[in-house]
Coordinates of C-alpha atoms and ligand atoms in Angstrom, one line a residue:
M1 CA -19.8 22.2 66.4
R2 CA -20.1 25.5 66.6
R3 CA -20.6 28.3 69.5
I4 CA -24.0 30.0 68.6
K5 CA -25.6 33.2 70.3
I6 CA -28.6 33.5 71.8
K7 CA -29.9 35.6 70.2
E8 CA -29.6 34.1 66.4
L9 CA -31.0 30.4 68.3
L10 CA -34.0 32.1 70.0
A11 CA -34.6 33.3 66.5
S12 CA -34.3 30.5 64.0
G13 CA -33.1 27.5 66.0
E14 CA -34.6 23.9 64.7
P15 CA -35.5 21.5 67.5
G16 CA -32.8 18.6 67.2
Q17 CA -30.1 20.2 66.0
K18 CA -26.7 20.5 68.4
V19 CA -25.3 23.8 69.6
I20 CA -23.0 24.9 72.0
V21 CA -23.8 27.9 74.2
K22 CA -21.9 30.1 76.2
G23 CA -23.3 32.7 78.4
W24 CA -23.6 33.7 82.5
V25 CA -26.5 32.3 84.5
R26 CA -29.2 34.4 85.7
T27 CA -31.0 31.9 87.5
F28 CA -31.3 28.3 88.6
R29 CA -34.8 26.7 89.5
S30 CA -35.8 23.6 90.9
N31 CA -32.3 21.9 90.0
R32 CA -33.6 21.6 86.6
F33 CA -33.9 25.0 84.4
I34 CA -31.4 27.2 84.2
A35 CA -31.7 31.1 82.4
I36 CA -28.6 31.4 80.2
N37 CA -28.3 35.1 79.2
D38 CA -25.1 35.8 76.6
G39 CA -25.7 39.7 76.0
S40 CA -27.0 38.9 72.9
T41 CA -30.5 39.9 73.7
I42 CA -32.9 40.6 76.6
N43 CA -34.2 37.0 76.4
N44 CA -32.7 34.1 78.6
L45 CA -32.4 30.7 77.0
Q46 CA -34.0 28.3 78.8
A47 CA -31.4 25.3 79.6
V48 CA -33.1 22.5 80.8
V49 CA -30.7 19.5 82.7
D50 CA -31.4 16.3 83.8
F51 CA -30.3 16.7 87.6
E52 CA -30.6 13.1 88.0
N53 CA -27.3 12.2 85.3
M54 CA -25.7 15.2 86.7
P55 CA -23.0 15.4 89.2
E56 CA -24.4 16.9 92.4
E57 CA -21.0 18.8 93.1
L58 CA -21.6 20.3 89.1
L59 CA -24.7 21.8 89.6
R60 CA -24.3 23.3 93.1
R61 CA -21.3 25.7 90.7
V62 CA -24.9 26.9 88.8
T63 CA -25.2 30.0 90.6
T64 CA -26.1 33.4 89.9
S65 CA -23.6 34.9 87.3
A66 CA -21.5 32.1 86.8
A67 CA -20.1 31.5 83.5
I68 CA -21.0 28.1 81.8
S69 CA -20.8 26.5 78.7
V70 CA -23.0 24.2 77.6
V71 CA -23.6 21.5 74.9
G72 CA -27.3 20.8 74.1
V73 CA -30.0 19.7 72.0
V74 CA -32.5 22.3 70.7
A75 CA -36.2 21.1 71.6
E76 CA -39.6 22.7 71.5
S77 CA -40.1 24.2 74.9
M78 CA -43.9 23.6 76.7
G79 CA -42.9 26.7 78.7
K80 CA -44.4 29.9 78.6
G81 CA -43.3 32.9 76.2
Q82 CA -40.6 30.7 74.8
R83 CA -40.9 28.8 71.3
I84 CA -37.9 26.2 72.0
E85 CA -35.3 25.5 74.9
L86 CA -32.2 23.6 75.2
Q87 CA -31.7 19.8 76.8
V88 CA -28.4 19.7 78.2
E89 CA -26.3 17.1 76.9
Q90 CA -22.7 18.5 78.8
L91 CA -22.4 20.9 81.1
E92 CA -19.0 22.9 81.9
I93 CA -18.4 25.8 84.4
L94 CA -16.5 28.7 82.9
G95 CA -15.8 30.7 86.3
D96 CA -17.6 30.4 89.3
S97 CA -19.8 33.1 91.0
H98 CA -19.8 32.7 94.7
P99 CA -23.6 33.7 95.8
E100 CA -22.7 34.8 99.4
E101 CA -20.3 37.4 97.4
Y102 CA -22.0 38.6 94.3
P103 CA -23.7 41.7 94.9
L104 CA -26.7 41.7 92.3
Q105 CA -30.0 39.2 93.3
P106 CA -32.6 38.3 90.9
K107 CA -34.7 41.0 92.3
K108 CA -35.1 44.4 91.8
H109 CA -32.5 46.5 92.7
S110 CA -32.5 50.6 93.4
M111 CA -30.4 52.4 90.1
E112 CA -28.2 53.9 92.7
F113 CA -27.1 50.6 93.9
L114 CA -26.5 49.3 90.7
R115 CA -24.4 52.7 89.9
E116 CA -22.2 51.7 92.6
N117 CA -21.8 48.2 90.7
A118 CA -21.1 49.8 87.6
H119 CA -18.8 46.9 86.6
L120 CA -21.8 44.5 86.9
R121 CA -25.4 46.2 86.2
P122 CA -24.6 45.5 82.1
R123 CA -25.9 41.9 83.7
T124 CA -29.4 43.4 84.3
N125 CA -32.1 43.0 81.8
T126 CA -32.8 46.9 82.4
I127 CA -28.8 48.3 81.9
S128 CA -28.4 46.0 79.2
A129 CA -31.0 47.0 77.2
V130 CA -30.0 50.5 77.4
Y131 CA -26.5 49.5 76.2
R132 CA -27.7 47.9 73.5
L133 CA -29.8 51.0 72.6
R134 CA -27.2 53.0 72.7
H135 CA -25.1 50.9 70.5
A136 CA -28.0 50.8 67.6
L137 CA -28.2 54.7 68.2
A138 CA -24.2 55.7 67.5
F139 CA -25.1 52.9 64.7
A140 CA -27.9 54.9 63.2
V141 CA -25.9 58.4 63.5
H142 CA -23.6 56.8 61.3
K143 CA -26.1 55.8 58.9
F144 CA -27.9 58.4 58.7
F145 CA -24.9 60.7 57.7
N146 CA -23.0 58.2 55.6
D147 CA -26.4 58.0 53.6
K148 CA -27.1 61.5 53.2
G149 CA -23.3 61.6 51.7
F150 CA -22.0 63.7 54.8
Y151 CA -18.4 62.3 56.1
Y152 CA -17.2 61.1 58.9
M153 CA -14.5 64.0 60.7
H154 CA -12.1 63.2 63.6
T155 CA -11.9 66.6 65.7
P156 CA -9.4 66.4 68.5
I157 CA -9.7 65.8 72.0
V158 CA -6.8 68.1 72.9
T159 CA -7.3 71.4 72.0
G160 CA -6.0 74.8 72.9
S161 CA -9.6 76.7 73.0
D162 CA -12.8 77.0 74.6
A163 CA -15.6 76.6 72.0
E164 CA -18.4 77.5 74.1
G165 CA -16.4 80.0 76.2
A166 CA -18.1 79.1 79.2
G167 CA -14.5 78.3 80.9
E168 CA -15.5 75.0 82.1
T169 CA -12.9 73.3 80.3
F170 CA -10.8 70.3 82.0
R171 CA -7.1 71.7 81.7
V172 CA -4.8 69.3 80.5
T173 CA -0.8 69.4 81.7
T174 CA 2.3 67.6 82.4
L175 CA 3.5 70.1 84.6
D176 CA 4.1 69.4 88.1
P177 CA 0.9 70.5 90.1
V178 CA 2.6 71.5 93.2
N179 CA 6.2 72.7 91.9
P180 CA 5.1 74.2 87.9
P181 CA 8.0 76.4 86.2
K182 CA 7.6 79.6 86.5
T183 CA 8.0 82.9 83.9
E184 CA 10.0 85.4 85.4
E185 CA 6.5 87.7 86.5
G186 CA 5.8 84.5 88.5
K187 CA 3.2 82.8 86.1
V188 CA 2.8 79.0 85.1
N189 CA 5.3 78.9 82.3
Y190 CA 3.6 76.9 79.7
A191 CA 6.0 77.1 77.3
E192 CA 7.2 74.2 79.1
D193 CA 4.2 72.3 79.0
F194 CA 3.8 69.3 77.1
F195 CA 2.6 71.1 73.9
G196 CA 4.3 74.1 74.7
K197 CA 1.1 76.2 75.7
E198 CA -2.3 75.8 77.6
T199 CA -4.5 72.8 76.3
N200 CA -7.9 71.3 77.5
L201 CA -10.3 68.7 77.2
T202 CA -12.3 70.1 73.9
V203 CA -15.7 71.1 75.0
S204 CA -17.1 70.5 71.2
G205 CA -15.8 69.4 68.0
Q206 CA -17.6 72.1 66.2
L207 CA -15.0 75.1 65.3
E208 CA -12.9 71.9 63.7
A209 CA -15.7 70.5 62.2
E210 CA -15.9 73.7 60.6
V211 CA -12.7 73.7 58.9
G212 CA -14.5 70.3 57.6
A213 CA -17.5 71.6 56.4
M214 CA -15.6 74.8 54.5
S215 CA -13.5 72.3 52.7
M216 CA -15.5 68.7 52.4
G217 CA -19.3 70.2 52.2
E218 CA -20.7 68.3 54.6
V219 CA -19.4 66.6 57.4
Y220 CA -19.9 65.3 61.2
T221 CA -17.9 64.7 64.3
F222 CA -19.4 62.1 67.2
G223 CA -16.6 62.5 70.0
P224 CA -16.5 62.6 74.0
T225 CA -16.6 66.1 75.0
F226 CA -15.9 67.5 78.5
R227 CA -17.5 69.9 80.6
A228 CA -16.4 70.9 84.4
E229 CA -19.9 72.5 85.0
N230 CA -20.8 71.7 88.3
S231 CA -24.1 70.6 87.4
N232 CA -25.4 67.6 89.7
T233 CA -28.4 67.1 87.8
T234 CA -30.1 64.2 86.1
R235 CA -29.1 65.6 82.6
H236 CA -26.0 66.7 83.0
L237 CA -22.4 65.0 82.9
A238 CA -19.0 65.6 82.7
E239 CA -17.9 63.6 79.9
F240 CA -20.6 62.8 77.4
W241 CA -20.7 62.0 73.9
M242 CA -21.8 64.7 71.2
I243 CA -22.7 64.4 67.7
E244 CA -21.9 67.6 65.6
P245 CA -23.2 68.3 61.8
E246 CA -21.1 71.1 60.1
M247 CA -22.6 72.3 57.0
A248 CA -21.3 74.4 54.0
F249 CA -24.3 76.4 52.3
Y250 CA -26.9 75.4 55.1
D251 CA -29.0 78.7 56.6
L252 CA -31.2 78.3 59.8
E253 CA -34.1 76.6 58.4
D254 CA -32.0 73.6 56.5
N255 CA -29.8 73.2 59.8
M256 CA -33.5 72.6 62.0
D257 CA -34.5 70.3 59.1
L258 CA -31.9 68.6 59.3
A259 CA -31.8 68.3 62.8
E260 CA -35.8 67.1 62.8
E261 CA -35.2 64.9 60.2
M262 CA -32.2 63.0 62.1
V263 CA -33.9 62.8 65.0
K264 CA -36.8 60.5 64.1
F265 CA -34.8 58.8 61.9
L266 CA -32.8 57.4 65.4
I267 CA -36.0 56.6 67.1
N268 CA -37.6 55.2 63.8
Y269 CA -34.3 52.8 63.5
V270 CA -34.5 51.8 67.2
L271 CA -38.1 51.0 67.2
E272 CA -37.9 49.5 63.8
N273 CA -34.8 47.2 64.6
Y274 CA -35.1 46.6 68.8
P275 CA -38.3 45.8 69.4
E276 CA -37.7 43.3 72.2
D277 CA -35.6 46.1 74.2
M278 CA -38.4 48.3 73.5
E279 CA -41.0 46.4 74.8
F280 CA -39.2 45.4 78.0
L281 CA -38.5 49.4 78.2
D282 CA -42.0 50.1 77.6
K283 CA -43.0 48.1 80.5
R284 CA -40.4 49.2 82.7
A285 CA -41.3 52.8 82.1
A286 CA -45.0 52.1 82.5
D287 CA -44.3 50.8 86.2
E288 CA -41.7 53.4 87.2
E289 CA -45.1 55.7 86.2
K290 CA -46.9 54.0 89.2
S291 CA -44.2 55.6 91.8
K292 CA -44.4 59.2 90.8
P293 CA -47.2 61.1 91.6
Q294 CA -50.4 61.6 88.9
K295 CA -49.1 65.1 88.1
E296 CA -46.0 64.3 87.4
R297 CA -46.6 61.4 85.4
W298 CA -46.4 61.1 81.4
E299 CA -49.9 61.2 79.3
M300 CA -48.5 58.0 77.3
G301 CA -46.3 55.8 77.6
L302 CA -42.5 55.1 76.2
V303 CA -43.2 54.1 72.8
E304 CA -46.7 55.9 72.3
R305 CA -44.3 59.2 73.2
L306 CA -41.6 57.9 70.6
K307 CA -44.1 57.5 68.0
F308 CA -46.0 60.6 68.6
V309 CA -42.4 62.5 68.0
V310 CA -41.7 60.8 64.9
D311 CA -44.8 61.3 63.1
N312 CA -45.5 65.1 64.3
S313 CA -43.6 68.3 63.3
F314 CA -41.2 69.9 66.0
E315 CA -42.6 73.6 67.0
R316 CA -40.8 76.3 65.6
I317 CA -40.9 79.4 67.1
T318 CA -38.6 82.6 67.7
Y319 CA -37.3 82.9 71.7
T320 CA -38.7 86.4 71.6
K321 CA -41.7 84.4 71.3
A322 CA -41.2 81.9 73.5
I323 CA -41.2 84.9 76.2
E324 CA -44.1 86.3 74.9
I325 CA -45.8 83.0 75.7
L326 CA -44.0 82.7 79.1
E327 CA -45.2 86.4 80.0
N328 CA -48.5 85.3 79.4
S329 CA -49.1 82.1 81.0
K330 CA -51.9 81.8 82.7
P331 CA -53.5 81.5 85.5
H332 CA -50.7 82.1 87.9
K333 CA -48.8 84.5 85.8
K334 CA -45.2 85.8 86.9
K335 CA -45.4 83.7 90.0
Q336 CA -45.4 80.6 88.3
F337 CA -41.6 80.7 87.9
K338 CA -38.3 81.1 90.1
V339 CA -36.9 82.8 87.7
P340 CA -38.7 86.0 86.7
V341 CA -39.5 86.0 82.8
E342 CA -38.1 89.0 81.0
W343 CA -36.9 89.1 77.3
G344 CA -32.7 88.3 77.8
I345 CA -33.4 85.5 80.4
D346 CA -31.3 82.5 79.6
L347 CA -34.3 80.3 79.9
G348 CA -34.0 77.6 82.7
S349 CA -35.7 74.1 83.0
E350 CA -38.5 75.4 84.6
H351 CA -39.3 77.2 81.3
E352 CA -38.4 74.8 78.9
R353 CA -40.7 71.7 80.8
F354 CA -43.8 74.8 80.7
L355 CA -43.5 75.1 77.2
V356 CA -42.4 72.0 75.5
E357 CA -44.7 69.5 78.4
K358 CA -47.5 72.0 79.2
H359 CA -47.9 74.5 76.8
F360 CA -47.2 73.0 73.0
K361 CA -47.2 69.4 74.5
K362 CA -44.7 68.6 71.5
P363 CA -40.6 68.7 70.6
V364 CA -40.2 72.7 70.1
I365 CA -37.4 74.3 67.9
I366 CA -36.6 78.0 69.5
T367 CA -34.5 80.3 67.5
D368 CA -33.1 83.7 67.6
Y369 CA -31.7 83.9 70.9
P370 CA -30.2 87.2 72.6
K371 CA -26.7 87.7 71.6
D372 CA -25.7 87.7 75.3
I373 CA -26.6 84.3 76.3
K374 CA -24.9 82.6 73.1
A375 CA -21.4 81.7 72.3
F376 CA -19.2 84.3 69.8
Y377 CA -19.4 81.9 66.5
M378 CA -23.0 82.8 66.0
K379 CA -24.8 84.9 63.2
Q380 CA -25.7 88.1 64.2
N381 CA -29.0 89.5 62.9
D382 CA -30.2 92.3 61.9
D383 CA -31.6 93.9 64.9
G384 CA -28.5 93.6 66.7
K385 CA -29.5 92.0 69.7
T386 CA -30.3 88.9 68.0
V387 CA -28.1 85.4 66.6
R388 CA -29.3 82.7 64.4
A389 CA -29.7 80.6 67.2
M390 CA -31.4 77.1 67.5
D391 CA -32.3 74.7 70.5
I392 CA -34.4 72.0 70.3
L393 CA -36.5 71.0 73.3
F394 CA -37.4 67.6 74.5
P395 CA -40.3 66.7 76.8
G396 CA -38.7 64.8 80.0
I397 CA -35.3 65.9 78.7
G398 CA -34.9 70.4 78.0
E399 CA -32.4 70.6 75.8
I400 CA -31.1 67.9 73.5
I401 CA -29.5 70.1 70.6
G402 CA -28.1 73.5 70.9
G403 CA -27.2 74.9 67.2
A404 CA -26.5 77.7 65.2
Q405 CA -25.9 79.5 61.5
R406 CA -22.2 80.6 62.1
E407 CA -21.2 84.0 61.7
E408 CA -19.8 84.4 58.4
S409 CA -18.6 87.5 58.0
F410 CA -14.6 88.0 59.0
S411 CA -15.5 91.7 60.3
K412 CA -18.4 90.9 62.6
L413 CA -16.9 87.9 63.8
Q414 CA -13.6 89.5 65.2
Q415 CA -15.4 92.2 66.5
R416 CA -17.4 89.6 68.6
M417 CA -14.2 88.2 69.2
A418 CA -12.6 91.2 70.8
E419 CA -16.3 92.2 72.8
M420 CA -15.7 89.0 74.4
D421 CA -12.4 89.0 74.7
I422 CA -11.2 85.8 73.4
P423 CA -7.9 86.0 72.0
E424 CA -7.1 85.9 68.0
S425 CA -4.1 84.2 68.6
E426 CA -6.3 81.4 70.0
L427 CA -8.7 81.1 67.0
W428 CA -6.3 82.5 64.1
W429 CA -6.9 79.4 62.3
Y430 CA -11.0 79.7 62.5
L431 CA -11.0 83.5 61.3
D432 CA -8.7 82.2 58.5
L433 CA -12.0 80.6 57.1
R434 CA -13.8 83.8 56.9
K435 CA -10.7 85.7 54.9
F436 CA -10.5 82.7 51.9
G437 CA -14.2 81.4 50.5
T438 CA -16.5 82.3 53.2
A439 CA -19.8 81.3 53.0
P440 CA -23.0 81.1 54.9
H441 CA -22.9 77.4 56.8
S442 CA -24.5 76.1 59.9
G443 CA -24.4 73.1 62.5
Y444 CA -25.9 71.7 65.7
G445 CA -24.8 69.1 68.6
L446 CA -26.8 66.8 69.8
G447 CA -26.1 65.0 72.7
F448 CA -26.2 61.6 72.6
E449 CA -26.9 60.8 76.3
R450 CA -29.7 62.5 76.3
I451 CA -31.1 61.0 72.9
V452 CA -30.5 57.5 74.4
Q453 CA -32.3 59.3 77.9
F454 CA -35.5 59.8 75.7
V455 CA -35.5 56.5 73.8
S456 CA -35.0 54.3 77.2
G457 CA -37.4 56.4 79.2
M458 CA -34.2 56.2 82.1
G459 CA -34.6 58.9 84.4
N460 CA -31.0 59.8 85.3
I461 CA -28.7 60.2 82.4
R462 CA -25.9 58.2 84.4
D463 CA -28.0 55.2 83.7
V464 CA -27.4 55.4 80.1
I465 CA -23.3 55.8 79.5
P466 CA -21.7 52.8 80.9
F467 CA -19.2 54.8 83.4
P468 CA -20.2 57.9 84.1
R469 CA -18.5 61.1 85.1
T470 CA -19.6 63.4 87.8
P471 CA -18.1 65.7 90.0
K472 CA -17.0 63.3 92.8
N473 CA -17.5 60.6 90.9
A474 CA -14.8 58.4 88.5
E475 CA -15.2 55.5 90.5
F476 CA -14.9 53.3 87.5
Ligands
4AD1 O1 -25.3 73.5 73.6 P1 -24.0 73.1 73.7 O2 -23.1 73.6 75.0 O3 -23.8 73.3 71.8 C1 -22.2 72.7 71.9 O4 -21.4 72.3 72.4 C2 -22.0 73.9 70.5 N1 -20.5 73.7 69.8 C3 -23.0 72.3 69.4 C4 -22.8 72.9 67.8 O5 -23.4 73.5 67.2 N2 -22.2 71.9 67.3 O6 -24.6 71.6 73.4 C5 -25.0 70.9 72.5 C6 -25.9 69.5 73.5 C7 -27.3 70.1 74.2 O7 -27.9 70.3 73.3 C8 -27.1 68.7 75.3 O8 -27.8 68.3 75.0 C9 -25.2 68.3 75.3 O9 -24.9 68.9 74.4 N3 -25.1 68.9 76.5 C10 -24.6 67.7 77.5 N4 -25.3 66.4 77.8 C11 -24.7 66.0 78.4 N5 -24.1 66.3 79.9 C12 -23.6 68.0 79.7 N6 -22.7 68.6 80.9 C13 -23.9 68.6 78.7 N7 -24.1 69.9 78.0 C14 -24.1 70.0 76.7
MG2 MG1 -27.0 74.8 74.7

């Protein structure tokens, strides 16, 4: 007799079939009904014990979160909402869980409380559903690109560069932090460090992915990235995962088309393949709405807005046009925003939310940003002021994707690096790509947790990654 996972059993188990199921107790009612969950699905299996023929001592150990193994026979269920149940013949406690000590109760806990119990929170319906979606989305990313003939390229975690130039890198060093070796001028002597130079955790795999694009044509990286930005928001992590495709011979239009197609594919994949988790999260999101003030509520339910995104094309406008819309946003005009709107500002979340949630009411792609607020590698437009950047903004999330057509001209890139004080000694290899067979190319980065947030409807990014890293928090 083989062990069967609950997902498979609920889908295809037939009355009379004898099986072994292992999992954790969710609830135990009336000394008779054990709800078992093994993580394979959001649904519990109802196991029915004949308590008169079971030792009392054993039944007392059937407590919330105890690990158990049951042998039983599948039977049709009289219970509501379940096709089958299991009549228990043998029950074994694999691991006790002391009710006085176990922190999670079968009631609703706050997300804050669950975060403090990151090691136990995947035993809740909400968090386990989110983690399954996370898996589904990651799988769908690989499927999307593989089906298109892209190659998955592993880019390094430890690098010597700061691709985004924001100065938010985490140092990687083996030098003694208290007494590092010094040079004659009294500076830290990185020549003695492990790699013989200053290194940091990567903020983006893009620059290395460009090496892939300029040889393999179409590649993507999907890995962890790290930013020491002190942003304590519901959308920032210090360690997050990023999906970064990079394509030779793509201009900005091609880049936007790919990004839009990919996001729609990912959402569709989850809707089609994870209906039970989505149904649960849809109800959860609807409940959450009730506790919000009217004007902060979504106009649509979770699944409804996912379908809306899939079914409608994203709005595409230039940065200059976006500024015009914001400047003319009546009735409050300029007072409407904390940061006054003028050409050249970096759009804040208040501006982005206005454009996406109030004005267009759908995802928006903004292109051709001022070069001074964007990274050094973006292709310069002929106006001398803007670059071929694109950001994709989503309702409730803000920026979900950032990308660009890359500067392919050696001299323009070299000049821009000089203007921005980026040493050529650090990125000589990157410049080389413009020296040997340069070509138009483009790419973008999708913040993985942000798409998980959008699809799951979770309000805080800390609840869509198993072990969130945020300022002053790396407990688990
Ligand atoms: O806009 P960003 O900084 O772009 C890049 O890193 C480019 N090198 C990408 C590329 O062209 N290959 O980051 C890309 C995306 C953002 O749009 C956002 O979704 C996510 O990464 N992101 C974060 N997600 C969570 N926490 C943070 N601190 C994030 N910073 C960026
Ligand atoms: Mg960005």
